[in-house]
């Protein structure tokens, strides 16, 4: 009897797993597709031209689904950054080698003057105590950073402080990675060992690892790494600033994939902009778990701020968080009379609301059923020509980008990246006859051999989750995969603490969308980027005979 019960159970489980795997495979495939597109696409003027960026995002979406059914690839997490190419030249306003040289020369003159009463006799070599606040120290550090980290642009340094001993100094600085497509700044602090040369110039003899300058850790920069997206941190008390609002109640997009959510959310943002209204945003939302990890159900309790940079959104347009809005409503008694509720959202277009004078326009999606209760339906048809989705307002969460930058830091901003797509595709010999063998550790190792120098850092972006799968590559390279950096989101990590601050102390799971965001961003940051399709294998991305 026992075995009779067990058999159908395991069959069902197996079926569920197979379906889950298929979905995940699809998800990865689409992520890959988009990544390639993002890598190869070089738009001329990314930030200024928002209309063009909206068109590009539409193209990105259409690459994935030519009809907006969202039945496939719901798990894609696209942001405005994905349509942009990274800047590969020095950013305006960052510290250049000329700046560092000037600073060094000024410092040198001052030192010589001090040490020798104006006479140019040089410095005494026994001068082993390094004075960290001497401008010459900072100039030497700036110079060495420029040489050692060409992938980042430094914008501002704090005055170095004493490091671990008399020869070392710790310093914090503000930087932006060249391959970062947003305009955000980050912070690093490292320990430098220096000597004072007889010429009175400081030389750096050793550069510490990522975040090694512990004594400089507390030197803060205004606005850097400080998250300003906690709701209680602000409140519109001024009744003159009440303004007008647009509110979308929860619709059929709730508990769907991220891609559908974004497509819908951006429609709402676009309409609010068009109507010059403040969008009421419910930060709490629900995602479909099955896109995220195979076999999962719906996942409520997500916070928009886990995924996107809410600070940036708030700076870009007028939004108000739902709870704040409710408070405001009560306080100013906005009540029912000044609210227009729309139930037929497919019929009532934004254009018809242009002259609406109610304080609040509420699009209620409760009365209709799928697919009419999808938010994005508001932006379909004629409206499509009028409303532009403001993609440029959506950046990936800085909390996630901090993980990306930490991994880059640990790899000394000097690594190559390989995308190894396996999963369902590798298992499907009919459509991808060679993928499995072409992406084995041995095959990848031999493919990399001609292209990447031995001992380089190599980051592998992959959906292969078997631990140690790429172990063989360690013979020749310093390889790592995302799971090697688990600590960065594990209990007690910065990310863990910072996301818990948004959930009143409830631990947040590092989910598939977050993994994807970090893993694909890491791939884009690689110096050399080696793709699965076209590089590792001659199989086609979309199956046999599609390329
Ligand atoms: C478009 O829709 C049709 C029918 O609804 C479906 O068969 C097809 O797979 C869809 N295309 C994509 C790329 O999802
Ligand atoms: C270190 O350098 C700073 C700046 O040049 C100077 O003001 C300070 O007196 C120096 N400290 C020592 C101990 O020499
Ligand atoms: C946080 O946001 C508030 C309101 O917009 C602003 O006044 C404040 O300067 C911000 N703080 C930081 C550190 O950016
Ligand atoms: C929104 O404001 C802009 C500029 O103030 C104006 O040109 C536009 O007509 C306004 N739109 C609506 C719907 O009021
Ligand atoms: C996170 O919080 C825990 C407990 O408050 C603390 O011990 C830990 O140092 C924090 N981690 C970081 C990276 O700040």
Coordinates of N, CA and C in Angstrom, one line a residue, residues 43 46-48 56 79-92 151-153 155 175-186 223-225 227 307-313 315-316 391-402 404-405 413 521 524-525:
X43 N 23.6 53.2 -27.9 CA 22.8 54.3 -28.2 C 23.7 55.6 -28.2
X46 N 22.6 58.6 -24.3 CA 21.7 57.9 -23.4 C 20.7 58.7 -22.6
X47 N 21.2 59.6 -21.8 CA 20.3 60.2 -20.8 C 19.4 61.3 -21.2
X48 N 19.9 62.1 -22.2 CA 19.2 63.3 -22.5 C 17.9 62.9 -23.3
X56 N 13.8 52.4 -27.2 CA 14.7 51.3 -27.0 C 14.2 50.2 -26.0
X79 N 15.4 47.3 -16.3 CA 15.3 48.7 -15.8 C 15.7 49.6 -16.9
X80 N 15.6 50.9 -16.6 CA 16.0 51.9 -17.6 C 17.5 51.8 -18.0
X81 N 18.3 51.3 -17.0 CA 19.7 51.2 -17.3 C 20.0 50.2 -18.4
X82 N 19.1 49.2 -18.5 CA 19.4 48.1 -19.5 C 19.4 48.6 -20.9
X83 N 18.8 49.7 -21.2 CA 18.8 50.2 -22.6 C 20.0 51.1 -22.9
X84 N 20.9 51.3 -21.9 CA 22.0 52.2 -22.0 C 23.3 51.4 -22.1
X85 N 24.2 52.0 -22.9 CA 25.5 51.4 -23.0 C 26.4 52.1 -21.9
X86 N 27.3 51.4 -21.3 CA 28.2 52.0 -20.3 C 29.1 53.0 -20.9
X87 N 29.4 54.0 -20.2 CA 30.4 55.0 -20.6 C 31.8 54.4 -20.5
X88 N 32.6 54.4 -21.5 CA 33.9 53.8 -21.3 C 35.0 54.8 -21.3
X89 N 34.6 56.1 -21.3 CA 35.6 57.1 -21.2 C 35.5 57.8 -19.8
X90 N 36.5 58.6 -19.5 CA 36.5 59.2 -18.2 C 35.3 60.1 -18.0
X91 N 34.7 60.0 -16.8 CA 33.5 60.8 -16.5 C 33.9 62.2 -16.2
X92 N 33.2 63.2 -16.7 CA 33.5 64.6 -16.4 C 33.4 64.8 -14.9
X151 N 39.1 51.1 -14.2 CA 37.7 50.9 -14.4 C 36.8 51.8 -13.6
X152 N 37.3 52.5 -12.7 CA 36.5 53.4 -11.9 C 37.0 54.8 -12.0
X153 N 36.0 55.8 -11.8 CA 36.4 57.2 -11.8 C 36.2 57.6 -10.4
X155 N 35.8 60.6 -7.6 CA 35.3 62.0 -7.7 C 35.8 62.8 -6.5
X175 N 33.3 57.1 -5.8 CA 33.7 56.7 -7.1 C 32.4 56.3 -7.9
X176 N 32.6 56.2 -9.2 CA 31.6 55.6 -10.0 C 32.3 54.6 -11.0
X177 N 31.8 53.4 -11.1 CA 32.4 52.5 -12.0 C 32.1 53.0 -13.5
X178 N 33.1 52.8 -14.3 CA 32.9 53.3 -15.7 C 31.7 52.5 -16.4
X179 N 31.5 51.3 -16.0 CA 30.5 50.5 -16.7 C 29.1 50.7 -16.0
X180 N 29.1 51.5 -15.0 CA 27.8 51.7 -14.4 C 27.0 52.7 -15.3
X181 N 25.8 52.4 -15.6 CA 25.1 53.2 -16.5 C 24.2 54.2 -15.8
X182 N 24.1 54.1 -14.5 CA 23.4 55.2 -13.8 C 24.4 56.2 -13.4
X183 N 23.9 57.3 -12.7 CA 24.8 58.3 -12.3 C 25.2 58.2 -10.8
X184 N 24.9 57.0 -10.3 CA 25.1 56.9 -8.8 C 26.6 56.8 -8.4
X185 N 26.9 57.3 -7.2 CA 28.2 57.2 -6.7 C 28.3 56.2 -5.6
X186 N 29.4 55.6 -5.4 CA 29.7 54.6 -4.3 C 30.9 55.0 -3.5
X223 N 25.2 61.8 1.3 CA 24.3 61.1 0.4 C 24.9 59.8 -0.2
X224 N 26.1 59.4 0.1 CA 26.6 58.2 -0.4 C 26.3 57.1 0.5
X225 N 25.8 56.0 0.0 CA 25.4 54.8 0.8 C 24.4 55.1 1.9
X227 N 20.7 55.5 2.5 CA 19.5 55.3 1.8 C 18.4 56.3 2.4
X307 N 14.2 46.2 -5.2 CA 14.5 46.0 -6.6 C 14.9 47.3 -7.3
X308 N 14.2 48.3 -7.0 CA 14.5 49.6 -7.7 C 14.9 50.7 -6.8
X309 N 15.6 51.7 -7.3 CA 16.1 52.8 -6.6 C 15.0 53.8 -6.4
X310 N 14.3 53.7 -5.2 CA 13.2 54.6 -5.0 C 13.6 56.0 -4.8
X311 N 14.8 56.2 -4.3 CA 15.3 57.6 -4.2 C 15.3 58.3 -5.5
X312 N 15.9 57.5 -6.5 CA 16.0 58.1 -7.8 C 14.6 58.3 -8.4
X313 N 13.7 57.4 -8.2 CA 12.4 57.6 -8.7 C 11.7 58.9 -8.1
X315 N 13.3 61.4 -7.0 CA 13.9 62.6 -7.5 C 13.5 62.9 -8.9
X316 N 13.1 61.9 -9.6 CA 12.8 62.1 -11.0 C 11.4 62.5 -11.3
X391 N 11.2 55.2 -18.6 CA 12.2 54.1 -18.2 C 13.3 54.7 -17.4
X392 N 13.7 55.9 -17.8 CA 14.9 56.5 -17.2 C 14.7 56.7 -15.7
X393 N 13.5 56.7 -15.2 CA 13.3 56.8 -13.8 C 13.6 55.6 -13.0
X394 N 13.7 54.5 -13.7 CA 13.9 53.2 -13.0 C 15.3 52.7 -13.1
X395 N 15.9 52.7 -12.0 CA 17.3 52.2 -11.9 C 17.2 51.0 -10.9
X396 N 18.2 50.1 -11.0 CA 18.3 49.0 -10.1 C 18.6 49.5 -8.7
X397 N 18.1 48.8 -7.7 CA 18.3 49.2 -6.3 C 19.8 49.3 -6.0
X398 N 20.1 50.4 -5.3 CA 21.5 50.6 -4.9 C 21.9 49.5 -4.0
X399 N 21.0 48.9 -3.3 CA 21.4 47.8 -2.3 C 22.0 46.7 -3.1
X400 N 21.4 46.4 -4.3 CA 21.9 45.3 -5.2 C 23.2 45.8 -5.8
X401 N 23.2 47.0 -6.2 CA 24.4 47.5 -6.9 C 25.6 47.5 -5.9
X402 N 25.4 47.7 -4.7 CA 26.4 47.6 -3.7 C 27.0 46.2 -3.7
X404 N 27.1 44.2 -6.3 CA 27.9 44.1 -7.5 C 29.2 44.8 -7.3
X405 N 29.2 46.0 -6.8 CA 30.5 46.7 -6.6 C 31.4 46.1 -5.6
X413 N 38.6 45.1 -9.6 CA 38.1 45.9 -10.8 C 38.8 45.4 -12.0
X521 N 24.6 42.0 -14.2 CA 25.4 43.2 -14.1 C 26.9 42.8 -14.0
X524 N 28.3 42.3 -17.4 CA 28.6 43.5 -18.1 C 29.8 44.2 -17.7
X525 N 30.2 44.0 -16.4 CA 31.4 44.7 -15.9 C 32.7 44.0 -16.3

